[in-house]
Amino acid sequence: MVVFWFLLIALIVVVGAVTLAVLGGRGGVLPEAPPDRIAWPLPQGRPLARADVDALRLPVVPRGYRMADTDDVLDRLAAELAERDARIAELEAALAGARAAAEVPPRRPDTGPGAREDERPRDARPGPGQDGGERS
């Protein structure tokens, strides 16, 4: 029975020492944890690039992500995507207009006085009583 009491007291001393070592630290007070914020803020002076989004790490709180920071990032991404979509639509419209202006209408055969009659369109050939006289 003496061995039992000895082992029980030894166990209590070891558990107490470990608890004091873990909770007490190294004789000092634990420093305050810095607030959990976005490690790499998004650049303000230029549009976002894929590398900016890849490097982004949203701060985590016990119940998920910090809502205010997440909302700010999503709002910024949505605004830039909308701006890029509008710019793409504008450039596509300009390209379509430039292509339409570059198309040359089909060339009509020459209808001038030196043109051969078979090259002239039917409506440009002289009829009876006109410049060419009657045809026989």
PDB file of C-alpha atoms in Angstrom:
ATOM      1  CA  MET A   1       0.000   0.000   0.000  1.00  0.00           C
ATOM      2  CA  VAL A   2       2.931   2.302   0.563  1.00  0.00           C
ATOM      3  CA  VAL A   3       3.962   1.902  -3.068  1.00  0.00           C
ATOM      4  CA  PHE A   4       0.496   2.961  -4.216  1.00  0.00           C
ATOM      5  CA  TRP A   5       0.633   6.184  -2.191  1.00  0.00           C
ATOM      6  CA  PHE A   6       4.163   6.880  -3.359  1.00  0.00           C
ATOM      7  CA  LEU A   7       3.196   6.474  -7.032  1.00  0.00           C
ATOM      8  CA  LEU A   8       0.063   8.612  -6.576  1.00  0.00           C
ATOM      9  CA  ILE A   9       2.023  11.453  -4.959  1.00  0.00           C
ATOM     10  CA  ALA A  10       4.724  11.211  -7.652  1.00  0.00           C
ATOM     11  CA  LEU A  11       2.057  11.381 -10.394  1.00  0.00           C
ATOM     12  CA  ILE A  12       0.473  14.470  -8.814  1.00  0.00           C
ATOM     13  CA  VAL A  13       3.865  16.193  -8.555  1.00  0.00           C
ATOM     14  CA  VAL A  14       4.749  15.413 -12.209  1.00  0.00           C
ATOM     15  CA  VAL A  15       1.354  16.585 -13.504  1.00  0.00           C
ATOM     16  CA  GLY A  16       1.604  19.771 -11.427  1.00  0.00           C
ATOM     17  CA  ALA A  17       5.145  20.498 -12.670  1.00  0.00           C
ATOM     18  CA  VAL A  18       4.157  19.998 -16.313  1.00  0.00           C
ATOM     19  CA  THR A  19       1.084  22.207 -15.843  1.00  0.00           C
ATOM     20  CA  LEU A  20       3.144  24.988 -14.299  1.00  0.00           C
ATOM     21  CA  ALA A  21       5.777  24.723 -17.036  1.00  0.00           C
ATOM     22  CA  VAL A  22       3.193  24.947 -19.828  1.00  0.00           C
ATOM     23  CA  LEU A  23       1.061  27.680 -18.315  1.00  0.00           C
ATOM     24  CA  GLY A  24       3.821  29.650 -16.678  1.00  0.00           C
ATOM     25  CA  GLY A  25       6.038  29.992 -19.710  1.00  0.00           C
ATOM     26  CA  ARG A  26       9.634  30.996 -19.083  1.00  0.00           C
ATOM     27  CA  GLY A  27       9.054  33.305 -16.200  1.00  0.00           C
ATOM     28  CA  GLY A  28       7.476  36.091 -18.259  1.00  0.00           C
ATOM     29  CA  VAL A  29       4.099  37.136 -19.569  1.00  0.00           C
ATOM     30  CA  LEU A  30       3.085  35.976 -23.019  1.00  0.00           C
ATOM     31  CA  PRO A  31       3.102  38.809 -25.547  1.00  0.00           C
ATOM     32  CA  GLU A  32      -0.170  39.971 -27.034  1.00  0.00           C
ATOM     33  CA  ALA A  33      -1.042  38.278 -30.304  1.00  0.00           C
ATOM     34  CA  PRO A  34      -1.106  40.678 -33.261  1.00  0.00           C
ATOM     35  CA  PRO A  35      -4.544  41.219 -34.778  1.00  0.00           C
ATOM     36  CA  ASP A  36      -5.305  38.818 -37.592  1.00  0.00           C
ATOM     37  CA  ARG A  37      -5.373  40.910 -40.750  1.00  0.00           C
ATOM     38  CA  ILE A  38      -4.668  40.337 -44.436  1.00  0.00           C
ATOM     39  CA  ALA A  39      -0.941  39.595 -44.754  1.00  0.00           C
ATOM     40  CA  TRP A  40      -0.601  41.132 -48.238  1.00  0.00           C
ATOM     41  CA  PRO A  41      -3.087  43.922 -48.807  1.00  0.00           C
ATOM     42  CA  LEU A  42      -4.324  44.325 -52.344  1.00  0.00           C
ATOM     43  CA  PRO A  43      -2.549  47.023 -54.377  1.00  0.00           C
ATOM     44  CA  GLN A  44      -4.514  50.254 -54.592  1.00  0.00           C
ATOM     45  CA  GLY A  45      -2.581  52.010 -57.365  1.00  0.00           C
ATOM     46  CA  ARG A  46      -3.011  49.420 -60.122  1.00  0.00           C
ATOM     47  CA  PRO A  47      -5.480  46.779 -61.317  1.00  0.00           C
ATOM     48  CA  LEU A  48      -5.321  43.387 -59.686  1.00  0.00           C
ATOM     49  CA  ALA A  49      -3.314  40.627 -61.312  1.00  0.00           C
ATOM     50  CA  ARG A  50      -3.642  36.887 -60.926  1.00  0.00           C
ATOM     51  CA  ALA A  51      -0.542  36.813 -58.709  1.00  0.00           C
ATOM     52  CA  ASP A  52      -2.224  39.271 -56.295  1.00  0.00           C
ATOM     53  CA  VAL A  53      -5.228  36.983 -55.903  1.00  0.00           C
ATOM     54  CA  ASP A  54      -3.013  33.871 -55.620  1.00  0.00           C
ATOM     55  CA  ALA A  55      -0.949  35.485 -52.841  1.00  0.00           C
ATOM     56  CA  LEU A  56      -4.026  36.665 -50.938  1.00  0.00           C
ATOM     57  CA  ARG A  57      -4.648  34.932 -47.619  1.00  0.00           C
ATOM     58  CA  LEU A  58      -7.822  35.930 -45.845  1.00  0.00           C
ATOM     59  CA  PRO A  59      -7.668  36.070 -42.035  1.00  0.00           C
ATOM     60  CA  VAL A  60      -9.357  33.228 -40.185  1.00  0.00           C
ATOM     61  CA  VAL A  61     -11.405  33.646 -37.023  1.00  0.00           C
ATOM     62  CA  PRO A  62     -12.888  30.886 -34.853  1.00  0.00           C
ATOM     63  CA  ARG A  63     -16.104  30.711 -36.894  1.00  0.00           C
ATOM     64  CA  GLY A  64     -14.607  31.071 -40.387  1.00  0.00           C
ATOM     65  CA  TYR A  65     -13.196  34.084 -42.215  1.00  0.00           C
ATOM     66  CA  ARG A  66     -13.265  37.677 -40.976  1.00  0.00           C
ATOM     67  CA  MET A  67     -16.389  38.913 -42.709  1.00  0.00           C
ATOM     68  CA  ALA A  68     -15.421  42.571 -43.178  1.00  0.00           C
ATOM     69  CA  ASP A  69     -12.080  41.760 -44.837  1.00  0.00           C
ATOM     70  CA  THR A  70     -13.640  39.055 -47.005  1.00  0.00           C
ATOM     71  CA  ASP A  71     -16.431  41.393 -48.122  1.00  0.00           C
ATOM     72  CA  ASP A  72     -13.891  44.112 -48.994  1.00  0.00           C
ATOM     73  CA  VAL A  73     -11.860  41.710 -51.130  1.00  0.00           C
ATOM     74  CA  LEU A  74     -14.909  40.307 -52.904  1.00  0.00           C
ATOM     75  CA  ASP A  75     -16.282  43.822 -53.565  1.00  0.00           C
ATOM     76  CA  ARG A  76     -12.949  44.910 -55.055  1.00  0.00           C
ATOM     77  CA  LEU A  77     -12.732  41.810 -57.255  1.00  0.00           C
ATOM     78  CA  ALA A  78     -16.334  42.253 -58.445  1.00  0.00           C
ATOM     79  CA  ALA A  79     -15.763  45.922 -59.327  1.00  0.00           C
ATOM     80  CA  GLU A  80     -12.593  45.167 -61.280  1.00  0.00           C
ATOM     81  CA  LEU A  81     -14.211  42.269 -63.143  1.00  0.00           C
ATOM     82  CA  ALA A  82     -17.174  44.478 -64.094  1.00  0.00           C
ATOM     83  CA  GLU A  83     -14.784  47.194 -65.297  1.00  0.00           C
ATOM     84  CA  ARG A  84     -12.822  44.695 -67.384  1.00  0.00           C
ATOM     85  CA  ASP A  85     -16.022  43.217 -68.848  1.00  0.00           C
ATOM     86  CA  ALA A  86     -17.172  46.689 -69.891  1.00  0.00           C
ATOM     87  CA  ARG A  87     -13.764  47.423 -71.453  1.00  0.00           C
ATOM     88  CA  ILE A  88     -13.811  44.102 -73.343  1.00  0.00           C
ATOM     89  CA  ALA A  89     -17.313  44.836 -74.686  1.00  0.00           C
ATOM     90  CA  GLU A  90     -16.179  48.324 -75.753  1.00  0.00           C
ATOM     91  CA  LEU A  91     -13.124  46.936 -77.565  1.00  0.00           C
ATOM     92  CA  GLU A  92     -15.158  44.188 -79.258  1.00  0.00           C
ATOM     93  CA  ALA A  93     -17.645  46.789 -80.517  1.00  0.00           C
ATOM     94  CA  ALA A  94     -14.803  48.952 -81.833  1.00  0.00           C
ATOM     95  CA  LEU A  95     -13.251  45.934 -83.538  1.00  0.00           C
ATOM     96  CA  ALA A  96     -16.557  45.003 -85.171  1.00  0.00           C
ATOM     97  CA  GLY A  97     -16.940  48.596 -86.413  1.00  0.00           C
ATOM     98  CA  ALA A  98     -13.396  48.623 -87.802  1.00  0.00           C
ATOM     99  CA  ARG A  99     -13.975  45.303 -89.568  1.00  0.00           C
ATOM    100  CA  ALA A 100     -17.231  46.564 -91.078  1.00  0.00           C
ATOM    101  CA  ALA A 101     -15.536  49.749 -92.301  1.00  0.00           C
ATOM    102  CA  ALA A 102     -12.645  47.771 -93.781  1.00  0.00           C
ATOM    103  CA  GLU A 103     -14.914  45.603 -95.934  1.00  0.00           C
ATOM    104  CA  VAL A 104     -14.945  46.874 -99.533  1.00  0.00           C
ATOM    105  CA  PRO A 105     -18.265  46.646-101.387  1.00  0.00           C
ATOM    106  CA  PRO A 106     -18.189  44.398-104.484  1.00  0.00           C
ATOM    107  CA  ARG A 107     -16.879  46.205-107.567  1.00  0.00           C
ATOM    108  CA  ARG A 108     -19.411  46.947-110.266  1.00  0.00           C
ATOM    109  CA  PRO A 109     -18.324  46.614-113.881  1.00  0.00           C
ATOM    110  CA  ASP A 110     -17.345  49.833-115.581  1.00  0.00           C
ATOM    111  CA  THR A 111     -20.349  51.666-117.029  1.00  0.00           C
ATOM    112  CA  GLY A 112     -18.440  54.454-118.709  1.00  0.00           C
ATOM    113  CA  PRO A 113     -18.529  55.253-122.455  1.00  0.00           C
ATOM    114  CA  GLY A 114     -15.377  53.232-123.202  1.00  0.00           C
ATOM    115  CA  ALA A 115     -16.717  50.015-121.696  1.00  0.00           C
ATOM    116  CA  ARG A 116     -17.671  47.129-123.931  1.00  0.00           C
ATOM    117  CA  GLU A 117     -21.354  46.467-124.105  1.00  0.00           C
ATOM    118  CA  ASP A 118     -21.088  42.976-122.626  1.00  0.00           C
ATOM    119  CA  GLU A 119     -19.291  44.476-119.594  1.00  0.00           C
ATOM    120  CA  ARG A 120     -22.038  47.014-118.976  1.00  0.00           C
ATOM    121  CA  PRO A 121     -24.881  46.095-116.665  1.00  0.00           C
ATOM    122  CA  ARG A 122     -28.237  45.630-118.427  1.00  0.00           C
ATOM    123  CA  ASP A 123     -29.640  48.853-117.030  1.00  0.00           C
ATOM    124  CA  ALA A 124     -26.630  50.816-118.392  1.00  0.00           C
ATOM    125  CA  ARG A 125     -26.930  49.563-121.990  1.00  0.00           C
ATOM    126  CA  PRO A 126     -28.479  52.042-124.424  1.00  0.00           C
ATOM    127  CA  GLY A 127     -31.972  51.133-125.530  1.00  0.00           C
ATOM    128  CA  PRO A 128     -33.759  51.881-128.798  1.00  0.00           C
ATOM    129  CA  GLY A 129     -33.813  55.556-129.635  1.00  0.00           C
ATOM    130  CA  GLN A 130     -30.969  56.302-127.291  1.00  0.00           C
ATOM    131  CA  ASP A 131     -27.324  56.997-127.922  1.00  0.00           C
ATOM    132  CA  GLY A 132     -26.659  53.599-129.523  1.00  0.00           C
ATOM    133  CA  GLY A 133     -29.585  53.622-131.959  1.00  0.00           C
ATOM    134  CA  GLU A 134     -31.712  50.604-132.735  1.00  0.00           C
ATOM    135  CA  ARG A 135     -30.179  47.227-132.597  1.00  0.00           C
ATOM    136  CA  SER A 136     -30.605  44.907-135.455  1.00  0.00           C
TER     137      SER A 136
END
